Short mmCIF file of C-alpha atoms in Angstrom, two decimals:
data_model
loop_
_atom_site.label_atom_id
_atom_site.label_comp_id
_atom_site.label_asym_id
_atom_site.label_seq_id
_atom_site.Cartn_x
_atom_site.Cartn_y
_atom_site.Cartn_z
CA UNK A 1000 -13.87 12.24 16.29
CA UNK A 1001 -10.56 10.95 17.81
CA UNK A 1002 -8.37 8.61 15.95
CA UNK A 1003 -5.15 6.78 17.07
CA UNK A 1004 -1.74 8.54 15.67
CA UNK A 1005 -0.91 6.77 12.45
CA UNK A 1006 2.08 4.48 12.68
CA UNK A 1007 3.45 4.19 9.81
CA UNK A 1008 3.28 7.28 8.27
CA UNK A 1009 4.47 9.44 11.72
CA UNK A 1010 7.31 6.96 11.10
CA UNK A 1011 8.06 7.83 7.60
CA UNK A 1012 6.60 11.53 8.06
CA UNK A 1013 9.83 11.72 10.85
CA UNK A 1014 12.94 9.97 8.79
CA UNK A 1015 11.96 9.73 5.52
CA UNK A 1016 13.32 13.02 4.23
CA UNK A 1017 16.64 12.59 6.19
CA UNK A 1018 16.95 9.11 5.12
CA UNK A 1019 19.91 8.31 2.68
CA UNK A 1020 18.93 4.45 1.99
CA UNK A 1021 15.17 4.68 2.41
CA UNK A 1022 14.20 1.09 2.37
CA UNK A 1023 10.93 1.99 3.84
CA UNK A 1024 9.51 3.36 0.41
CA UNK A 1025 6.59 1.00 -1.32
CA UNK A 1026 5.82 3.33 -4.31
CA UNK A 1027 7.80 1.53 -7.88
CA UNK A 1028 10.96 3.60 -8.68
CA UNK A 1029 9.10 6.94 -9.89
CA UNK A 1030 9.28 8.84 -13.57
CA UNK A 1031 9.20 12.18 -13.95
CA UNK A 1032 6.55 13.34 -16.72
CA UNK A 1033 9.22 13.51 -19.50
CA UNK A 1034 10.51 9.85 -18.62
CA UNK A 1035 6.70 8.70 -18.86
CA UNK A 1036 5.80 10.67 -22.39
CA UNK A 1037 9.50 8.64 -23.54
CA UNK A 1038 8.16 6.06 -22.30
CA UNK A 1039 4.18 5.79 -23.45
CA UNK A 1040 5.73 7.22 -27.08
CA UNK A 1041 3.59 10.61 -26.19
CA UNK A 1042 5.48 14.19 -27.57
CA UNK A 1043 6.38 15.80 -24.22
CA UNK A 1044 5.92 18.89 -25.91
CA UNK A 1045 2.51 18.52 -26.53
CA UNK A 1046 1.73 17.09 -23.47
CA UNK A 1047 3.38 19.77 -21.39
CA UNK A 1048 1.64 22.40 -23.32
CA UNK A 1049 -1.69 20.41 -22.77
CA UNK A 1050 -0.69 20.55 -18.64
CA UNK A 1051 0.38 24.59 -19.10
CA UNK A 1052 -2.70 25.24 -21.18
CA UNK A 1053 -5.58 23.67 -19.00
CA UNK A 1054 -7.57 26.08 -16.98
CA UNK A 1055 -7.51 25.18 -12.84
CA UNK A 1056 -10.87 24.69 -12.45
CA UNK A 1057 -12.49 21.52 -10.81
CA UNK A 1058 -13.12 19.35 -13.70
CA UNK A 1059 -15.17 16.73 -13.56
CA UNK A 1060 -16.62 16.46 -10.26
CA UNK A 1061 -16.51 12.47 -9.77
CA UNK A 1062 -13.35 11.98 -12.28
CA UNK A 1063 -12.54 12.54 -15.84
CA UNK A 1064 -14.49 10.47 -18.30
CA UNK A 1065 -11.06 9.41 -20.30
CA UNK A 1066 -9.29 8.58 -16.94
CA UNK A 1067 -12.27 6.81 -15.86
CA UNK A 1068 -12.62 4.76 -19.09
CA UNK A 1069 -8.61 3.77 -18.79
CA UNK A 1070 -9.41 2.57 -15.35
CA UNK A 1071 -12.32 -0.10 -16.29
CA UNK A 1072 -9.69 -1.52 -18.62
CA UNK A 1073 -8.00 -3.15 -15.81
CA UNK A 1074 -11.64 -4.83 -14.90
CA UNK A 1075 -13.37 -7.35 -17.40
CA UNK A 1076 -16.99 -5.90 -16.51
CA UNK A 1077 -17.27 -2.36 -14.65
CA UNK A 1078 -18.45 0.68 -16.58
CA UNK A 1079 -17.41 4.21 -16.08
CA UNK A 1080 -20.37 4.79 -14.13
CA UNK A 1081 -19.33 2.27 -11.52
CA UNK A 1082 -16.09 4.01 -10.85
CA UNK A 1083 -15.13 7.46 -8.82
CA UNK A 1084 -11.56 8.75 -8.63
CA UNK A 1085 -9.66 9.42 -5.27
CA UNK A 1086 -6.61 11.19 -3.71
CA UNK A 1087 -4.91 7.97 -3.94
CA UNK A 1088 -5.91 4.73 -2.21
CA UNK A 1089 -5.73 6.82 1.06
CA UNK A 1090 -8.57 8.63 0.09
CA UNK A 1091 -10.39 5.92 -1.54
CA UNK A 1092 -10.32 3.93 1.79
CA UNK A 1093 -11.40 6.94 3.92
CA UNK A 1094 -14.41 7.46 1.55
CA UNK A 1095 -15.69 4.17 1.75
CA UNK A 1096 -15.28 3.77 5.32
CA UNK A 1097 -16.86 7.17 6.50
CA UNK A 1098 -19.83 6.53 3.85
CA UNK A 1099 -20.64 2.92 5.16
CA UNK A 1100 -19.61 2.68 8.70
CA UNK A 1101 -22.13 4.06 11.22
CA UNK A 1102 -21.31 3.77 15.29
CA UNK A 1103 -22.24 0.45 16.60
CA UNK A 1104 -21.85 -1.68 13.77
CA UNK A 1105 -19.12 -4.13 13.56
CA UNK A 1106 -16.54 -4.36 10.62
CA UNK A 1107 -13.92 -6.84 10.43
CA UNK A 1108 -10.41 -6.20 8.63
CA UNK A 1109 -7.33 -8.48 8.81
CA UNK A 1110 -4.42 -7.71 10.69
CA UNK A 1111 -1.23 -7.05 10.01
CA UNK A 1112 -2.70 -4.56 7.40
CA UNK A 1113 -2.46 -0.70 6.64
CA UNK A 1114 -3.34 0.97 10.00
CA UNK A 1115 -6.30 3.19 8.24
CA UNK A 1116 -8.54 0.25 7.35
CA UNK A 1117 -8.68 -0.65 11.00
CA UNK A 1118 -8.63 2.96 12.94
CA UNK A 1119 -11.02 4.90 10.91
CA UNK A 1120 -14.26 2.42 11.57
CA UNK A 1121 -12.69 2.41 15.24
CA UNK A 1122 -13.01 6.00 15.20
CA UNK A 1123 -16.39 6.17 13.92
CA UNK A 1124 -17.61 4.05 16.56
CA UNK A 1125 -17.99 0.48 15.38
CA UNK A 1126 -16.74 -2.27 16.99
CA UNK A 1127 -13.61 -3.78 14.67
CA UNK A 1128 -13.07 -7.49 15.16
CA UNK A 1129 -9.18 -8.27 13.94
CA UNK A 1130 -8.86 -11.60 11.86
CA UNK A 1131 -5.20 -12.32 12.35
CA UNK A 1132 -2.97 -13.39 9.34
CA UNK A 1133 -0.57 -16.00 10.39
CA UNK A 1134 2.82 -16.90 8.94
CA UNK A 1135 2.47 -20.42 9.29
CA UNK A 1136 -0.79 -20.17 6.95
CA UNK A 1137 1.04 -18.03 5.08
CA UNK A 1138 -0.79 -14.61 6.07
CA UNK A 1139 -3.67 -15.31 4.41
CA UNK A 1140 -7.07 -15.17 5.87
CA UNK A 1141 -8.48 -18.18 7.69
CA UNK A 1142 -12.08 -18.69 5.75
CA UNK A 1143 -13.60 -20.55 9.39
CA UNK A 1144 -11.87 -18.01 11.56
CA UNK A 1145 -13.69 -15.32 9.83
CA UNK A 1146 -17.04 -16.97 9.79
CA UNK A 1147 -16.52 -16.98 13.10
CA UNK A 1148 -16.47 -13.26 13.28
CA UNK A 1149 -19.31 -12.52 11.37
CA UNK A 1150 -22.43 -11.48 12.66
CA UNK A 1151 -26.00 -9.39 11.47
CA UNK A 1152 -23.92 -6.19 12.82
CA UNK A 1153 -21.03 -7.24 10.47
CA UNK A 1154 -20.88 -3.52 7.87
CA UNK A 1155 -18.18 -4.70 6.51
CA UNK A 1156 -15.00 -6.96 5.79
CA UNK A 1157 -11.99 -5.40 4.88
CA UNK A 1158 -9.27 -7.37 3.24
CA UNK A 1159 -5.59 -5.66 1.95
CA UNK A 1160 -5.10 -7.42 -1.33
CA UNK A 1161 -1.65 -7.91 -1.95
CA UNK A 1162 -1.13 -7.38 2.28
CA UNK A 1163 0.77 -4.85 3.17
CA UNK A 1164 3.35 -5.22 4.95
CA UNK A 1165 3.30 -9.07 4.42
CA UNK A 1166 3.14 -9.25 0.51
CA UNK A 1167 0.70 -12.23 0.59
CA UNK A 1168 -1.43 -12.44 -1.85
CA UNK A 1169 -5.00 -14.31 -2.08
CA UNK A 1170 -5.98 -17.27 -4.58
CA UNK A 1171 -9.13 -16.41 -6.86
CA UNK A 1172 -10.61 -19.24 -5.18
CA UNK A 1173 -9.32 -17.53 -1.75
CA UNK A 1174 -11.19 -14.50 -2.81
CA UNK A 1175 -14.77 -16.14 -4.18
CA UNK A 1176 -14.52 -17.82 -0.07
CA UNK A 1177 -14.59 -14.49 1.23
CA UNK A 1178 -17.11 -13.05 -1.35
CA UNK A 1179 -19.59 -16.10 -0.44
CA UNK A 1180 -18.87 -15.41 3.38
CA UNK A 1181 -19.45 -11.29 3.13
CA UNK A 1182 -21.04 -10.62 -0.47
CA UNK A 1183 -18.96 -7.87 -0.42
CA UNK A 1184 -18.61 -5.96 -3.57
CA UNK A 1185 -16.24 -2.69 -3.20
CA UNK A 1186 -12.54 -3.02 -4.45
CA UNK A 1187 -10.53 -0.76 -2.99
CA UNK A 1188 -7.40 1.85 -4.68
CA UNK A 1189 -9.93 4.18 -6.64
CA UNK A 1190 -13.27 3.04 -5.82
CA UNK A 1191 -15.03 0.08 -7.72
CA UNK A 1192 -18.47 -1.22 -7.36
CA UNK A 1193 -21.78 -2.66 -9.18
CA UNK A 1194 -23.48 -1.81 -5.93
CA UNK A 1195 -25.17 1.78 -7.03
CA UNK A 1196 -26.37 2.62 -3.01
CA UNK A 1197 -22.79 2.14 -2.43
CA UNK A 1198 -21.82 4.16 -4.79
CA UNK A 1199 -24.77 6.88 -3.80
CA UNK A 1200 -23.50 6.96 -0.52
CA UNK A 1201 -19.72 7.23 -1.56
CA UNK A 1202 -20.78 9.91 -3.40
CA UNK A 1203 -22.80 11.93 -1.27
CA UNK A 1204 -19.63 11.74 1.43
CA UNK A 1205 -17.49 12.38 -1.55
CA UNK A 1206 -18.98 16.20 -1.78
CA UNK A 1207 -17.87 17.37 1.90
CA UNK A 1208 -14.22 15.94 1.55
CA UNK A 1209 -13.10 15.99 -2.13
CA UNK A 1210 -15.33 17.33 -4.61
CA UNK A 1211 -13.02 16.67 -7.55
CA UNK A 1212 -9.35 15.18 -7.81
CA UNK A 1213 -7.06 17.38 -9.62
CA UNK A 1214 -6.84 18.48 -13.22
CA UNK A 1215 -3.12 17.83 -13.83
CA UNK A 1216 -3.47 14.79 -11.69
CA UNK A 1217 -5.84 13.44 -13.53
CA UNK A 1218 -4.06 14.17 -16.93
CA UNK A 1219 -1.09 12.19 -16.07
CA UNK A 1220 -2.77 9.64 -14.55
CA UNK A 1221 -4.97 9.33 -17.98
CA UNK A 1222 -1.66 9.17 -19.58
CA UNK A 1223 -0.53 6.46 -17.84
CA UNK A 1224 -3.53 4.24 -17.54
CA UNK A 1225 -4.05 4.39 -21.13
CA UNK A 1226 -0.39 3.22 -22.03
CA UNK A 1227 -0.81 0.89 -18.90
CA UNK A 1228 0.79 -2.20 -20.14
CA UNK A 1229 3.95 -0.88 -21.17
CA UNK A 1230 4.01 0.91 -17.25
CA UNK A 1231 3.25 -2.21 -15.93
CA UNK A 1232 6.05 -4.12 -18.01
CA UNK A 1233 8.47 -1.94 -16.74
CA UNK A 1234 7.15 -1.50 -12.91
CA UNK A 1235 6.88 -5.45 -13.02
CA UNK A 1236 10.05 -5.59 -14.04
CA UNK A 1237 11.93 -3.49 -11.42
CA UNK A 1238 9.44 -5.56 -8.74
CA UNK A 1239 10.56 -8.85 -9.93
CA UNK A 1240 14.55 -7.96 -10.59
CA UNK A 1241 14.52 -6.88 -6.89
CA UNK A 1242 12.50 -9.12 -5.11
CA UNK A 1243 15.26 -11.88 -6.48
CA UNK A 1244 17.99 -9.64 -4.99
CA UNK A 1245 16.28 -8.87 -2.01
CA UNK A 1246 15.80 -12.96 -1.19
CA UNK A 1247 19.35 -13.50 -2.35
CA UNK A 1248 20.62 -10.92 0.41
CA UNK A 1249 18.20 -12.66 2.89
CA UNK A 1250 19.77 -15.95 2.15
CA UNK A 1251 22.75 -14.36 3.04
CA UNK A 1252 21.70 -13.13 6.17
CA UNK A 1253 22.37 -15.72 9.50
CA UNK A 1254 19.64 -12.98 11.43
CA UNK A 1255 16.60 -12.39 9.24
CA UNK A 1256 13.73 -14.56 8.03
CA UNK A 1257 11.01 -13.82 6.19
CA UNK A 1258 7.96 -15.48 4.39
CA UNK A 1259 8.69 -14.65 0.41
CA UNK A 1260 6.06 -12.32 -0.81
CA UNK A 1261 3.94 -13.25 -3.09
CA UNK A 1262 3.05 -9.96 -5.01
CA UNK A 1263 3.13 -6.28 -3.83
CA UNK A 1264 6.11 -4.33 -3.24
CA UNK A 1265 6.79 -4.81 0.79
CA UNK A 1266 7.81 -7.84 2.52
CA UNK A 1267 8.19 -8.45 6.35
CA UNK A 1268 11.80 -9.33 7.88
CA UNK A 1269 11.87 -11.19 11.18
CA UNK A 1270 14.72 -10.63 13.57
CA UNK A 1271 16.49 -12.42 16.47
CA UNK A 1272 18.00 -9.58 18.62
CA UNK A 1273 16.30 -8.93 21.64
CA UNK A 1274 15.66 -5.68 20.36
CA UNK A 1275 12.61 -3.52 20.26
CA UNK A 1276 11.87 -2.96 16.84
CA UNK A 1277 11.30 0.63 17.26
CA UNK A 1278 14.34 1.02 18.85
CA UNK A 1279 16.40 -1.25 15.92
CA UNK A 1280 15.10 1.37 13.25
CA UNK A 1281 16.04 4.27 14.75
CA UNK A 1282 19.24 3.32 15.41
CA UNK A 1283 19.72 2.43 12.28
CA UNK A 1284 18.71 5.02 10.79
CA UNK A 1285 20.96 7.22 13.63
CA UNK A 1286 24.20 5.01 12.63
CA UNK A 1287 23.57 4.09 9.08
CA UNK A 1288 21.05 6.58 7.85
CA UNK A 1289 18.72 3.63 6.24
CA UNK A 1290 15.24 3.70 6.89
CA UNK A 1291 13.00 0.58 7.50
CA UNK A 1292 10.01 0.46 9.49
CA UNK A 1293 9.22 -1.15 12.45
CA UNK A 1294 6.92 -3.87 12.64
CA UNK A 1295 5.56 -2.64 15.65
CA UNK A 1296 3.53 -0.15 13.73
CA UNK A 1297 1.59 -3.09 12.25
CA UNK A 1298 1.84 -4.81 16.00
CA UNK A 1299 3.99 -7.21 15.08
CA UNK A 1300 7.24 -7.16 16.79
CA UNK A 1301 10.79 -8.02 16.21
CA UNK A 1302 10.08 -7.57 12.78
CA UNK A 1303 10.81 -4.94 10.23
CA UNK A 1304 8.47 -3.52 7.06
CA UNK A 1305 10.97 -3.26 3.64
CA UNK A 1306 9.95 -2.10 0.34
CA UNK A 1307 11.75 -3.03 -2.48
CA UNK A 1308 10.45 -1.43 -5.79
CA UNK A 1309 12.94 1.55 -5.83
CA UNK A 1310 16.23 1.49 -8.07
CA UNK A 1311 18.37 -1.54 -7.80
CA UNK A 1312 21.26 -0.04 -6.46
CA UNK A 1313 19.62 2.16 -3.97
CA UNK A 1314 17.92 -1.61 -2.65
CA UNK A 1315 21.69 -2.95 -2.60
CA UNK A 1316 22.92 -0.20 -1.17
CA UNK A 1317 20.40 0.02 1.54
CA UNK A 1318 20.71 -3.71 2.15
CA UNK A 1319 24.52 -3.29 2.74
CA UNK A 1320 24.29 -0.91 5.60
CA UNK A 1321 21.69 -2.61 6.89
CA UNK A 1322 24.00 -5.84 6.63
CA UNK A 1323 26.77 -4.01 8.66
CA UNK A 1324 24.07 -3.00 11.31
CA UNK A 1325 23.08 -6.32 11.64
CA UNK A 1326 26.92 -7.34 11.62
CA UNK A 1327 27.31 -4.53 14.81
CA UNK A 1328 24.38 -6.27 17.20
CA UNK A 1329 25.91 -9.62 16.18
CA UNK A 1330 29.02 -8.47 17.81
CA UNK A 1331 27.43 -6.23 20.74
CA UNK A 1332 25.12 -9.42 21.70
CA UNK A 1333 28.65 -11.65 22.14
#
């Protein structure tokens, strides 16, 4: 099977590390195991010996029973049974799509969106029809567009929910459109579903390319999910404290535009230099050592890709040298 290189992450696989600002980041600010046991109230002691003590075998093959029981608490009606853990989103995506998708069928998935949900079914052989998400409708699917699209081929309908890069994020009543178009039922980070031949099938893919996530992994992530509101205070927090300095710097900014995100931790910057964008982030990361990504990994150009859920002063940091780049094309384009 051949597969188109992976935009984004060559990108970020190529500067990240050298990066001083990295801007191009979408993970919230990280903790270290201690700072999460302070944080949850959990003894680090005891949990560290619990990590030193456990045996590296595979565990439970389609996720621990604990973990999996935190993780329906963030649904009001799924079960343990109708859940499987992942290597991250990543790998939930690339189970679901190798499981379902067979050559010749058709799957739709909006665009701009992360480059896997479109190039894996591509690579498998079905035909991907691209529902575009347009600023002006601020990029959020167009419900007659995409019955347009569908057809008895249509596998599946793949939807990025909050978009990345864009940060848009659809209604409830956006959402129940697209469910009565598609009847789709998978929801996609780990994998979610009532639909048990789904599930089957995820599974029975699931035994050539995972087998089981990892012990330790799963311990921590138990750890977390189970003290997930005061994480999510905290990550919501740093989200929401830098999204309002990120749109204050905008403001600021006679060059960029952008369409306010809506949830998520990325937004989409719009430039007017007649500059590649490709070109405008690696000279900036060249002169300034900042890293953004281009918008022409998500085919959208004269744009740039910003995350903004790292530590305040790295984001105001970042934003400055990025301010003086932007200050150094003003002047070279005079």
């Amino acid at each position: 099977m051949k597969i188109k290189d992976f935009g984004v992450e060559q990108w970020m696989n190529e500067y990240e590390t050298k990066a001083k600002y990295n801007l191009g980041e979408t993970c919230v600010s990280s903790l270290s195991i201690r700072e999460l046991c302070e944080l949850v109230g959990v003894d680090v002691n005891d949990f560290a010996k619990q990590l030193v003590d456990r045996r590296l075998t595979y565990g439970a093959i389609e996720g621990a029973v604990e973990l999996k029981e935190a993780i329906t608490r963030l649904y009001q009606n799924l079960t343990p049974d109708e859940i499987v853990t992942e290597h991250g989103a990543i790998g939930a995506n690339n189970l679901v799509l190798n499981a379902l998708v067979e050559p010749g069928d058709e799957v739709i998935a909006v665009t701009p969106t992360y480059q896997q949900l479109q190039s894996i079914p591509e690579a498998i052989g079905a035909t991907v029809k691209l529902l575009p998400l347009k600023r002006e409708n601020g990029y959020l699917p167009d419900a007659e567009q995409l019955r347009g699209l569908v057809s008895d081929k249509t596998k599946l309908i793949v939807l990025n929910n909050p978009d990345n890069p864009t940060g848009a994020l659809m209604s409830q009543a956006g959402l129940q459109t697209i469910v009565d178009i598609s009847l789709a039922g998978i929801r996609l980070g780990w994998l979610a579903t009532h639909d048990q031949a789904v599930m089957k099938a995820c599974l029975s893919y699931r035994d050539y390319e995972t087998i089981s996530c990892g012990q330790l992994d799963e311990m921590v992530g138990t750890l977390a999910l189970k003290n997930q509101a005061v994480l999510l205070e905290r990550n919501r927090g740093i989200v929401r404290e830098n999204l309002k300095v990120l749109e204050e710097w905008v403001h600021q900014q006679p060059h960029i535009t952008w369409l306010k995100p809506k949830a998520g931790t990325t937004a989409l910057l719009y430039y007017d230099f007649d500059l590649p964008s490709t070109i405008f982030c690696d000279r900036l990361m060249k002169e300034y050592e900042t890293l953004l990504v281009p918008g022409s990994c998500f085919d959208i150009e004269n744009s740039l890709r910003i995350g903004y859920a790292f530590e305040t002063t790295h984001l105001r940091d970042g934003m400055n040298q990025l301010g003086k780049f932007l200050a150094k094309l003003e002047q070279e384009a005079r």
